[in-house]
XYZ file of C-alpha atoms in Angstrom:
719
model
C 64.654 -11.312 -19.533
C 63.073 -8.061 -18.357
C 59.508 -8.114 -17.015
C 57.451 -5.249 -18.459
C 54.239 -4.207 -16.734
C 53.030 -2.832 -20.056
C 49.506 -1.606 -20.760
C 47.197 -4.298 -22.058
C 47.622 -4.758 -25.792
C 44.346 -4.063 -27.606
C 42.693 -2.429 -24.601
C 42.247 0.940 -26.312
C 40.742 -0.717 -29.379
C 38.280 -2.668 -27.254
C 37.059 0.257 -25.162
C 36.746 2.533 -28.206
C 34.948 -0.077 -30.278
C 37.552 -0.303 -33.032
C 38.597 -3.897 -32.265
C 37.156 -6.129 -34.978
C 35.704 -9.458 -33.937
C 34.668 -12.143 -36.412
C 30.987 -11.228 -36.457
C 31.794 -7.531 -36.935
C 32.647 -8.167 -40.564
C 29.881 -7.300 -43.046
C 31.211 -7.649 -46.591
C 29.338 -6.333 -49.600
C 26.413 -8.478 -50.710
C 26.279 -10.235 -47.354
C 23.306 -12.497 -46.672
C 22.097 -13.402 -43.180
C 21.339 -16.787 -41.672
C 19.118 -17.896 -38.812
C 18.767 -21.476 -37.534
C 15.518 -23.259 -36.735
C 15.760 -25.530 -33.706
C 13.894 -28.608 -32.540
C 11.108 -28.204 -30.018
C 11.072 -31.928 -29.249
C 13.406 -33.445 -26.704
C 14.106 -36.608 -28.703
C 12.734 -38.523 -31.656
C 12.356 -38.090 -35.424
C 11.100 -35.347 -37.704
C 8.042 -36.683 -39.510
C 7.175 -33.479 -41.382
C 9.056 -30.252 -42.090
C 7.031 -27.450 -43.662
C 9.070 -24.518 -45.036
C 6.383 -22.959 -47.271
C 5.689 -20.123 -44.855
C 9.382 -19.349 -44.579
C 10.085 -19.322 -48.308
C 7.159 -16.937 -48.852
C 8.826 -14.207 -46.774
C 10.258 -11.489 -49.073
C 14.030 -11.654 -49.188
C 14.390 -15.325 -48.254
C 17.048 -16.907 -50.441
C 17.468 -20.432 -49.148
C 16.232 -22.905 -46.545
C 18.565 -25.820 -45.827
C 17.520 -28.963 -43.939
C 17.944 -32.729 -43.935
C 15.641 -32.787 -46.960
C 18.490 -31.284 -49.004
C 21.715 -33.004 -49.980
C 24.161 -30.697 -48.244
C 27.176 -32.681 -49.368
C 28.835 -32.571 -45.964
C 29.955 -35.214 -43.476
C 30.451 -35.024 -39.697
C 33.759 -33.535 -38.564
C 34.223 -36.004 -35.718
C 34.374 -35.299 -31.999
C 37.328 -33.364 -30.581
C 37.693 -36.063 -27.928
C 37.912 -38.842 -30.521
C 40.433 -37.501 -32.991
C 38.048 -35.077 -34.699
C 37.442 -31.352 -34.760
C 33.931 -30.669 -33.426
C 32.578 -30.314 -29.902
C 30.359 -33.324 -30.604
C 30.191 -36.141 -33.130
C 26.599 -35.305 -34.072
C 26.227 -32.987 -37.093
C 22.644 -31.671 -37.399
C 20.782 -31.283 -40.710
C 22.052 -34.599 -42.094
C 19.074 -36.796 -41.143
C 15.695 -36.733 -39.395
C 16.974 -37.803 -35.951
C 16.522 -35.434 -32.986
C 18.925 -36.107 -30.115
C 18.084 -33.129 -27.898
C 15.785 -30.141 -27.644
C 17.363 -27.105 -29.282
C 19.158 -29.123 -31.974
C 19.198 -27.257 -35.320
C 16.758 -28.704 -37.868
C 16.957 -26.042 -40.609
C 18.923 -22.963 -41.665
C 17.162 -19.978 -43.238
C 19.203 -17.516 -45.335
C 17.823 -14.156 -46.434
C 18.865 -10.741 -47.697
C 18.348 -9.217 -44.249
C 18.533 -10.399 -40.663
C 14.919 -9.318 -40.123
C 13.713 -11.497 -42.986
C 15.806 -14.473 -41.876
C 14.478 -14.206 -38.321
C 10.862 -13.865 -39.444
C 11.147 -16.802 -41.816
C 12.839 -19.075 -39.274
C 9.875 -18.556 -36.941
C 7.518 -19.760 -39.708
C 9.156 -23.160 -40.257
C 6.873 -25.875 -38.900
C 7.992 -29.306 -37.778
C 6.155 -32.383 -36.564
C 7.857 -35.155 -34.600
C 7.561 -38.748 -33.558
C 8.695 -38.108 -30.007
C 10.473 -40.544 -27.687
C 10.875 -40.528 -23.884
C 13.696 -38.331 -22.625
C 15.997 -38.249 -19.614
C 17.935 -35.089 -18.799
C 18.700 -35.504 -15.080
C 21.017 -37.850 -13.190
C 19.022 -40.757 -11.831
C 16.097 -40.261 -14.215
C 14.514 -43.300 -15.823
C 16.149 -44.018 -19.155
C 19.653 -42.775 -18.339
C 22.564 -45.123 -18.951
C 25.560 -45.316 -16.623
C 28.951 -46.185 -18.035
C 32.393 -46.559 -16.502
C 35.012 -43.859 -16.964
C 36.639 -43.251 -20.327
C 39.945 -42.619 -18.516
C 41.664 -44.695 -15.841
C 40.886 -43.626 -12.286
C 43.556 -42.537 -9.822
C 44.351 -45.229 -7.259
C 47.126 -45.159 -4.653
C 47.578 -47.336 -1.576
C 44.675 -48.994 0.239
C 42.059 -46.247 0.487
C 39.115 -48.452 1.436
C 41.007 -50.310 4.150
C 42.546 -47.199 5.673
C 39.206 -45.399 5.558
C 37.516 -48.175 7.530
C 40.342 -48.113 10.088
C 40.312 -44.323 10.486
C 39.228 -42.876 13.867
C 37.480 -39.944 12.115
C 35.418 -40.338 8.964
C 33.592 -37.905 6.708
C 31.129 -39.334 4.175
C 29.069 -36.793 2.237
C 27.720 -36.151 -1.253
C 28.134 -32.850 -3.096
C 26.596 -31.667 -6.345
C 27.554 -29.034 -8.916
C 24.774 -28.260 -11.372
C 25.077 -27.696 -15.114
C 26.346 -24.299 -16.245
C 26.903 -22.390 -19.463
C 29.779 -20.087 -20.339
C 27.572 -17.180 -21.567
C 30.404 -14.947 -22.843
C 29.405 -11.434 -23.842
C 30.443 -12.127 -27.456
C 27.898 -14.405 -29.094
C 28.755 -17.351 -31.314
C 28.898 -16.262 -34.925
C 30.929 -15.329 -37.944
C 31.044 -14.759 -41.668
C 31.771 -17.320 -44.390
C 32.696 -16.286 -47.917
C 34.188 -17.981 -50.968
C 37.010 -16.506 -53.020
C 37.085 -18.776 -56.030
C 37.637 -22.270 -54.658
C 38.927 -21.012 -51.290
C 36.603 -20.518 -48.342
C 37.436 -17.784 -45.817
C 35.936 -17.827 -42.329
C 35.914 -14.902 -39.913
C 34.834 -16.266 -36.542
C 35.685 -15.862 -32.863
C 37.247 -19.173 -31.888
C 39.845 -20.696 -29.596
C 40.946 -23.022 -32.383
C 41.292 -21.685 -35.918
C 43.194 -24.867 -36.769
C 40.280 -27.117 -35.849
C 37.847 -24.961 -37.821
C 40.155 -25.171 -40.819
C 40.745 -28.918 -40.599
C 37.173 -29.736 -39.660
C 35.566 -27.635 -42.372
C 37.919 -29.138 -44.946
C 36.898 -32.631 -43.822
C 33.205 -31.765 -43.899
C 33.341 -30.205 -47.357
C 35.784 -32.769 -48.757
C 38.350 -30.164 -49.845
C 42.054 -29.589 -49.266
C 42.725 -27.720 -45.983
C 44.898 -25.353 -48.034
C 41.623 -24.068 -49.501
C 40.325 -23.016 -46.065
C 41.461 -19.904 -44.185
C 40.163 -19.045 -40.718
C 40.790 -15.616 -39.180
C 40.177 -14.792 -35.522
C 42.302 -11.893 -34.243
C 39.987 -11.452 -31.249
C 37.892 -14.243 -29.776
C 36.123 -12.254 -27.112
C 34.834 -14.357 -24.267
C 35.138 -18.097 -24.831
C 35.933 -19.998 -21.606
C 35.681 -23.344 -23.425
C 32.500 -22.612 -25.380
C 34.477 -21.897 -28.572
C 37.194 -24.524 -28.276
C 36.007 -26.692 -31.180
C 34.151 -26.630 -34.472
C 30.440 -25.997 -34.019
C 27.630 -27.353 -36.207
C 26.653 -24.083 -37.870
C 29.865 -23.620 -39.871
C 29.590 -26.271 -42.603
C 25.945 -25.407 -43.483
C 26.990 -21.734 -43.665
C 29.748 -22.648 -46.111
C 27.273 -24.650 -48.208
C 24.839 -21.724 -48.248
C 27.563 -19.238 -49.195
C 28.763 -21.460 -52.050
C 25.245 -22.045 -53.397
C 24.359 -18.364 -53.249
C 27.716 -17.084 -54.463
C 27.779 -14.441 -51.723
C 29.003 -14.116 -48.126
C 26.718 -15.392 -45.383
C 26.752 -14.080 -41.832
C 25.360 -15.768 -38.717
C 25.195 -14.436 -35.174
C 23.339 -16.874 -32.967
C 20.706 -15.419 -30.630
C 21.615 -15.847 -26.973
C 18.986 -18.550 -26.471
C 20.505 -20.650 -29.251
C 23.961 -20.601 -27.690
C 22.678 -22.717 -24.797
C 22.265 -25.653 -27.215
C 24.670 -24.860 -30.062
C 27.841 -25.529 -28.071
C 29.055 -27.503 -25.083
C 28.303 -26.777 -21.432
C 29.591 -27.741 -17.983
C 27.821 -31.010 -17.126
C 26.083 -31.753 -13.854
C 28.344 -33.777 -11.566
C 27.647 -35.564 -8.301
C 30.494 -36.340 -5.894
C 30.620 -38.713 -2.975
C 33.681 -37.862 -0.856
C 34.910 -40.003 2.007
C 37.795 -38.796 4.161
C 39.533 -40.845 6.826
C 41.712 -39.067 9.399
C 43.216 -39.459 12.831
C 41.937 -37.431 15.791
C 44.275 -34.540 14.953
C 42.919 -34.274 11.409
C 45.875 -35.856 9.624
C 44.454 -37.365 6.447
C 44.836 -41.131 6.197
C 42.583 -41.947 3.239
C 40.280 -40.379 0.668
C 37.731 -41.889 -1.697
C 36.234 -39.671 -4.404
C 33.437 -41.114 -6.545
C 31.903 -39.022 -9.336
C 28.908 -39.393 -11.626
C 29.085 -36.973 -14.557
C 26.358 -36.132 -17.051
C 27.080 -36.914 -20.713
C 25.193 -37.085 -23.989
C 23.989 -40.216 -25.740
C 26.456 -39.780 -28.600
C 29.719 -38.779 -26.857
C 31.636 -39.170 -23.609
C 33.602 -36.321 -22.049
C 36.697 -37.854 -20.391
C 36.529 -36.905 -16.706
C 39.615 -35.920 -14.686
C 38.089 -34.798 -11.379
C 40.296 -37.097 -9.323
C 43.514 -35.818 -10.885
C 43.030 -32.744 -8.693
C 41.615 -34.275 -5.533
C 44.378 -36.887 -5.323
C 47.070 -34.154 -5.333
C 45.785 -31.304 -3.168
C 46.975 -32.915 0.081
C 49.373 -35.550 1.354
C 46.902 -38.423 1.018
C 48.847 -41.659 0.533
C 45.736 -43.836 0.273
C 43.408 -42.589 -2.447
C 40.812 -44.167 -4.680
C 38.871 -42.428 -7.418
C 35.897 -43.659 -9.395
C 34.416 -41.662 -12.251
C 31.344 -42.695 -14.243
C 29.399 -41.233 -17.157
C 25.619 -40.930 -17.137
C 24.179 -40.654 -20.639
C 21.346 -38.125 -20.989
C 19.413 -36.491 -23.828
C 21.441 -33.305 -24.270
C 24.076 -32.027 -26.628
C 27.548 -33.176 -25.660
C 28.930 -31.403 -22.591
C 32.469 -30.116 -22.743
C 34.978 -27.744 -21.284
C 34.089 -24.683 -19.249
C 36.762 -22.798 -17.311
C 38.395 -25.209 -14.819
C 36.070 -27.868 -16.259
C 36.603 -30.665 -13.731
C 38.719 -28.910 -11.136
C 36.108 -26.355 -10.073
C 33.425 -28.910 -9.065
C 36.050 -31.334 -7.720
C 37.485 -28.633 -5.467
C 34.000 -27.725 -4.252
C 33.467 -31.323 -3.171
C 36.857 -31.963 -1.564
C 37.316 -28.536 0.025
C 33.833 -28.661 1.522
C 34.677 -32.068 2.998
C 37.993 -30.729 4.339
C 36.084 -27.927 6.042
C 33.739 -30.504 7.575
C 36.803 -32.367 8.837
C 38.130 -29.152 10.398
C 34.846 -28.730 12.253
C 34.898 -32.360 13.392
C 38.445 -32.040 14.770
C 38.011 -28.535 16.175
C 41.031 -27.327 14.183
C 41.407 -24.059 12.350
C 40.731 -24.655 8.609
C 43.991 -22.988 7.545
C 46.011 -24.839 10.161
C 44.454 -28.159 9.102
C 45.353 -27.570 5.458
C 48.929 -26.614 6.301
C 49.285 -29.746 8.447
C 48.278 -31.888 5.458
C 50.383 -30.126 2.843
C 52.264 -32.467 0.503
C 56.029 -32.293 -0.019
C 55.956 -34.762 -2.919
C 53.240 -35.979 -5.240
C 51.316 -38.572 -3.200
C 50.293 -40.530 -6.313
C 53.661 -41.006 -8.055
C 56.089 -40.154 -5.258
C 57.827 -37.689 -7.584
C 58.668 -34.146 -6.437
C 56.639 -31.207 -7.664
C 58.390 -28.897 -10.107
C 57.464 -26.286 -7.519
C 54.767 -26.152 -4.865
C 54.135 -23.017 -2.831
C 50.585 -23.746 -1.687
C 51.575 -23.272 1.962
C 52.932 -19.820 1.065
C 49.615 -19.020 -0.624
C 47.735 -19.987 2.546
C 50.021 -18.074 4.913
C 50.146 -14.966 2.757
C 46.388 -15.054 2.160
C 45.648 -15.477 5.868
C 47.832 -12.475 6.660
C 46.243 -10.249 4.011
C 42.731 -11.336 4.998
C 43.233 -10.901 8.730
C 42.332 -14.538 9.370
C 43.689 -14.392 12.905
C 40.617 -12.340 13.846
C 38.200 -15.103 12.884
C 36.021 -16.561 15.648
C 35.841 -20.312 15.069
C 32.235 -21.105 16.011
C 29.453 -20.889 13.395
C 27.100 -17.898 13.832
C 29.634 -16.263 16.189
C 30.400 -13.243 14.006
C 27.198 -11.216 13.985
C 26.708 -7.486 13.518
C 24.382 -5.267 15.569
C 21.635 -5.350 12.917
C 21.616 -9.145 12.888
C 23.732 -9.578 9.748
C 25.614 -12.863 9.934
C 29.286 -12.739 8.919
C 31.244 -15.777 7.803
C 34.856 -16.333 6.796
C 35.856 -19.298 4.662
C 38.974 -20.634 3.003
C 39.672 -23.150 0.250
C 42.556 -24.046 -2.022
C 42.862 -25.146 -5.607
C 45.305 -26.539 -8.121
C 45.539 -27.083 -11.848
C 48.033 -29.225 -13.795
C 50.697 -27.396 -15.788
C 50.055 -28.353 -19.382
C 52.033 -27.653 -22.530
C 50.938 -28.205 -26.124
C 52.821 -28.047 -29.444
C 53.226 -24.474 -30.678
C 54.915 -22.933 -33.714
C 56.342 -19.413 -33.515
C 57.884 -17.253 -36.250
C 59.888 -14.077 -35.583
C 60.653 -11.497 -38.262
C 63.087 -8.681 -37.376
C 63.401 -5.841 -39.896
C 65.913 -3.123 -40.648
C 63.752 -0.516 -38.901
C 64.160 -2.329 -35.589
C 60.659 -3.784 -35.539
C 59.859 -7.384 -34.666
C 56.791 -9.297 -35.856
C 55.789 -12.395 -33.898
C 53.448 -14.864 -35.590
C 52.457 -17.623 -33.185
C 49.841 -20.353 -32.905
C 47.779 -18.809 -30.131
C 44.464 -17.026 -29.698
C 43.581 -13.783 -27.919
C 40.569 -14.842 -25.869
C 40.638 -11.810 -23.602
C 43.151 -13.473 -21.282
C 45.879 -11.067 -22.439
C 48.089 -13.525 -24.305
C 49.234 -10.843 -26.767
C 50.260 -8.606 -23.881
C 52.359 -11.389 -22.369
C 53.956 -12.114 -25.762
C 54.809 -8.482 -26.459
C 56.297 -8.216 -22.975
C 58.366 -11.378 -23.516
C 59.834 -10.307 -26.868
C 60.477 -6.712 -25.804
C 61.960 -7.810 -22.489
C 64.252 -10.396 -24.065
C 65.630 -8.114 -26.790
C 65.625 -4.968 -24.665
C 63.499 -3.014 -27.144
C 60.428 -0.832 -26.703
C 57.133 -2.740 -26.492
C 55.666 -0.628 -29.303
C 58.365 -2.035 -31.608
C 56.802 -5.502 -31.265
C 53.724 -6.659 -33.187
C 51.959 -9.960 -32.496
C 49.769 -11.839 -34.979
C 47.584 -14.649 -33.634
C 44.468 -16.474 -34.762
C 45.120 -16.701 -38.510
C 45.695 -20.013 -40.290
C 47.449 -18.216 -43.174
C 50.394 -17.443 -40.883
C 51.378 -20.480 -38.788
C 49.569 -23.641 -37.671
C 47.471 -23.258 -34.525
C 46.725 -25.601 -31.661
C 43.636 -25.161 -29.521
C 44.252 -22.428 -26.931
C 42.987 -22.791 -23.376
C 43.764 -21.029 -20.121
C 45.585 -24.141 -18.974
C 48.342 -23.820 -21.548
C 47.929 -20.798 -23.820
C 50.471 -18.404 -22.359
C 53.106 -20.839 -21.116
C 53.043 -22.918 -24.330
C 53.370 -19.923 -26.640
C 56.089 -18.399 -24.453
C 58.068 -21.640 -24.686
C 58.003 -21.492 -28.494
C 58.790 -17.770 -28.498
C 61.738 -18.341 -26.164
C 63.156 -20.948 -28.582
C 62.588 -18.647 -31.573
C 64.290 -15.755 -29.751
C 67.396 -17.879 -29.147
C 67.554 -18.654 -32.865
C 66.942 -15.018 -33.763
C 69.870 -13.955 -31.591
C 72.059 -16.499 -33.371
C 70.983 -15.242 -36.793
C 71.628 -11.658 -35.725
C 75.027 -12.515 -34.285
C 73.911 -11.260 -30.871
C 74.931 -12.513 -27.434
C 72.675 -15.125 -25.769
C 71.259 -12.427 -23.502
C 71.241 -8.677 -23.030
C 69.850 -5.859 -25.213
C 70.026 -6.142 -29.001
C 70.216 -3.282 -31.514
C 67.797 -5.007 -33.840
C 67.978 -2.491 -36.698
C 71.773 -2.506 -36.793
C 71.971 -6.289 -36.514
C 69.530 -6.844 -39.378
C 71.438 -4.420 -41.594
C 74.683 -6.156 -40.648
C 73.096 -9.453 -41.739
C 72.743 -7.950 -45.205
C 68.994 -8.069 -45.818
C 65.718 -6.285 -45.186
C 64.730 -8.742 -42.496
C 65.760 -11.854 -40.590
C 63.254 -14.678 -40.023
C 63.470 -17.533 -37.538
C 61.009 -20.256 -36.542
C 60.657 -22.746 -33.707
C 58.249 -25.561 -32.868
C 58.095 -26.696 -29.253
C 56.090 -29.255 -27.345
C 55.988 -30.764 -23.898
C 58.320 -33.480 -22.625
C 56.873 -36.918 -23.171
C 54.806 -35.840 -26.163
C 55.715 -37.956 -29.200
C 56.691 -36.173 -32.447
C 53.313 -36.889 -34.005
C 51.727 -34.447 -31.546
C 53.327 -31.596 -33.500
C 51.902 -33.139 -36.670
C 48.456 -33.122 -35.067
C 48.874 -29.431 -34.287
C 49.678 -28.730 -37.939
C 46.395 -30.359 -39.005
C 44.300 -28.600 -36.354
C 43.814 -31.637 -34.135
C 44.186 -31.514 -30.370
C 47.375 -33.037 -28.944
C 46.191 -34.645 -25.704
C 49.168 -36.952 -25.038
C 51.473 -35.745 -22.257
C 53.157 -33.903 -20.861
C 55.211 -36.487 -19.007
C 57.811 -34.464 -17.174
C 61.054 -36.289 -16.335
C 61.342 -36.713 -12.614
C 58.550 -34.412 -11.447
C 54.887 -33.442 -11.718
C 53.714 -29.868 -12.074
C 50.695 -27.908 -10.887
C 49.762 -24.302 -10.279
C 48.228 -23.592 -6.870
C 45.967 -20.975 -5.309
C 44.375 -20.126 -1.955
C 41.144 -18.136 -1.632
C 39.775 -16.433 1.491
C 36.170 -15.226 1.328
C 33.914 -13.186 3.578
C 30.148 -13.493 3.266
C 27.381 -11.473 4.874
C 23.903 -12.928 5.212
C 21.143 -10.343 5.567
C 18.999 -10.994 8.676
C 15.558 -10.767 7.018
C 15.923 -11.643 3.325
C 18.840 -14.024 3.993
C 20.474 -12.728 0.836
C 24.141 -13.687 0.690
C 26.745 -11.079 -0.254
C 30.491 -11.448 -0.766
C 32.025 -8.127 0.316
C 35.650 -9.229 -0.001
C 37.911 -11.982 -1.274
C 41.678 -12.402 -0.964
C 43.375 -14.707 -3.469
C 47.045 -15.670 -3.597
C 48.345 -17.725 -6.536
C 51.452 -19.770 -7.193
C 51.796 -19.595 -10.988
C 55.563 -19.384 -11.268
C 56.996 -16.173 -12.680
C 54.202 -13.741 -13.461
C 54.622 -13.225 -17.198
C 52.328 -10.200 -17.446
C 51.419 -8.569 -14.112
C 48.563 -6.503 -15.544
C 46.762 -9.400 -17.210
C 47.604 -11.890 -14.440
C 45.884 -9.680 -11.889
C 42.868 -9.426 -14.210
C 42.787 -13.200 -14.679
C 42.544 -13.845 -10.942
C 39.912 -11.152 -10.437
C 37.893 -12.645 -13.274
C 38.238 -16.106 -11.739
C 36.926 -14.815 -8.421
C 33.900 -13.243 -10.123
C 33.268 -16.578 -11.846
C 33.501 -18.293 -8.465
C 30.944 -15.937 -6.943
C 28.611 -16.743 -9.818
C 29.175 -20.473 -9.475
C 28.616 -20.392 -5.713
C 25.534 -18.173 -5.542
C 23.954 -17.563 -8.957
C 24.660 -19.723 -12.002
C 22.603 -22.791 -12.820
C 21.319 -24.080 -16.160
C 17.763 -25.226 -15.487
C 16.269 -28.189 -17.336
C 12.673 -29.253 -17.760
C 12.535 -33.031 -17.268
C 9.304 -33.217 -19.282
C 10.519 -31.544 -22.476
C 14.306 -31.360 -22.297
C 16.526 -28.457 -23.201
C 17.767 -25.631 -21.009
C 14.872 -23.342 -20.162
C 16.636 -20.311 -18.633
C 18.476 -19.642 -21.879
C 18.919 -15.882 -21.648
C 20.704 -13.413 -19.398
C 17.458 -12.451 -17.701
C 17.042 -15.928 -16.225
C 20.582 -17.333 -16.326
C 21.850 -15.248 -13.442
C 25.469 -14.105 -13.451
C 27.175 -11.714 -11.030
C 26.891 -7.999 -11.699
C 28.914 -5.181 -10.146
C 26.628 -5.054 -7.112
C 27.443 -8.708 -6.369
C 31.206 -8.222 -6.374
C 33.024 -6.612 -3.481
C 36.727 -5.984 -2.931
C 39.079 -8.514 -4.524
C 42.689 -8.463 -3.359
C 45.159 -10.422 -5.480
C 48.724 -11.437 -4.720
C 51.260 -13.837 -6.207
C 54.023 -15.934 -4.724
C 56.008 -15.064 -7.837
C 58.666 -17.793 -7.535
C 59.841 -18.869 -11.039
C 59.550 -22.562 -11.871
C 62.635 -23.159 -13.990
C 62.231 -26.929 -13.691
C 59.108 -26.561 -15.823
C 60.450 -24.270 -18.556
C 63.184 -21.660 -19.170
C 60.772 -18.779 -18.510
C 59.734 -20.116 -15.098
C 56.058 -19.651 -16.006
C 53.182 -21.906 -14.921
C 49.523 -21.579 -15.929
C 47.043 -19.220 -14.263
C 43.827 -18.810 -16.278
C 42.132 -21.977 -15.042
C 43.498 -22.261 -11.504
C 42.221 -18.767 -10.670
C 38.671 -20.163 -10.433
C 39.474 -23.379 -8.578
C 38.523 -23.121 -4.902
C 36.544 -19.867 -4.982
C 33.131 -21.560 -4.705
C 34.057 -23.786 -1.732
C 35.662 -20.823 0.044
C 32.311 -19.044 -0.241
C 30.348 -22.172 0.734
C 32.574 -22.670 3.771
C 32.033 -19.031 4.711
C 28.265 -19.548 4.432
C 28.524 -22.447 6.880
C 30.608 -20.326 9.250
C 28.022 -17.540 9.076
C 24.859 -19.625 9.367
C 25.744 -23.094 10.644
C 24.072 -24.496 7.498
C 26.232 -26.831 5.417
C 25.065 -26.547 1.799
C 26.426 -29.321 -0.369
C 24.932 -28.259 -3.695
C 25.839 -25.425 -6.064
C 24.549 -22.840 -6.416
C 23.632 -21.959 -2.830
C 20.120 -20.511 -2.788
C 18.372 -18.257 -0.301
C 16.064 -21.106 0.705
C 19.148 -23.120 1.716
C 19.850 -20.681 4.566
C 16.315 -19.723 5.634
């Protein structure tokens, strides 16, 4: 297989504005929808007045719980359903959280729909709310998943000569992608067609069919470009079924693009999590025991299975480990997945504690991490499919110039009083594989069409797929076309950064082997596709393949075909598999304002063979920018009196801009992992973020001597 560093597929269309996202579609006769949301934090609607809204010229319809919508809940993604939460608004008078939709206004124009939505009046019988951990009225529940336990962590911790015992907190966050939530729903006879940016066209198809009580064959979902998603668009959202009802009743297409403020309550978010980390070590810093206890925010109606300790039990050679994860029910919508959903906050907690251990032992933070590197998985005793974390650390230290670091806090100061700090942290993410179907069509003109169950979320999956097909067959990249995000082609599993590229490449690899057989070509080497197709005696040759991870039962592929998530497995025979990364960060703290800047970061990743160098580099850079935001800027603020997220716009929800991002240097170990799959590819999209925030936090401590154990780090924390 030849690796092509080809230009990013779709880049020209995106920068010239010709790429068509779901909400870009405006068919003839299109009507426009606008939701009305609850201004109470919890309770019941006692009165809903829509007279002012219906009086607005152009208003066509107002849907609420007072109407019989004829829909049912789609079920939670985490409980064998399709939606990000089990609660479907507009079906009854209950209010579970502030910002919950209570009505949907449809009008001839967006202006009319917006004006009318603002005129809907609601009265409530309000109930007490709790939106913060530890608030009165919250309910604590044990973990939905089994915790990781190995050895005698509590006993070894008590016997350890050195002990670290601290609590760390990562606040709630929202994904805030540039592309808003929205799409267009239209009926063609008895078939409903949805154009929407989503990570899971299959779930939208299956979920909408369940909600409307129709055959999934009568639902088509099209999403050639998702735009930004990062977990926000990984499930069915509550607007879709009411849109379909409105479109059917009106007999015309209906379009909805949620305002930015609505997106903070219309989809999932990263929940607040609190971590107590205890490390036991000998005087040299060799880790003897670790205990990681987590309390995670959840909603009243769903539980998000937590896997924080899956990471923290594997980063180092800790033979005695105990995890404990609990859910704290609060009055919010259901939290869910946001890039590196559990691994980012877990790494902040553990890697901050490791840095505190380095200070306590007087050892260099890189040296301490290398001394505790694991040769085998400390939980199962199995080997890793590959593990080059030590190479990431050594290469990163060399590129960063770590040898020039002065160890004492506040020791690197410039003439104007600017404090300089250097920090390091590592991260990991499990290598996951999901069921994928791929179809290859080679024609007599030498072109190849790949239809595969994946989604282009901006991570460059189509670029990697074009590179894989062109490289395998030895043909020009512009002879390869890729079709993703369309339920009319092949079934689609949910796509995430943890498995999107490697899972689709596995299916494509299997389909390519079958295509070579059908074409009578050798198992490897260049193929004259046009000549081989003509020799086969037809206009084209079609092959298909369905692949899934080891240890996944056959029914997981059946779940994929119906749009359900396939969470079981992988269970690799004889090994465990993770991607790894090391981040080195420099911070500068201004002497008067105490503003923290990050002028440079060096990141080195172990993601197996780099399937697409151009997009892999972009993935890591994007992960670093996310980490800067998580460390210094991003925080979803709640009002404990009224509920809801109050900084629900990009003026108040602060994300990094160009001025906040310095030089980012990216490198890869690049060693293929053929134990994992024939392509040697591991995942990259999620692991790129893991460890960035603690590297910055550790650099802040080195610069200022202030250990901040809560994200984001604020100016007042270092005054």
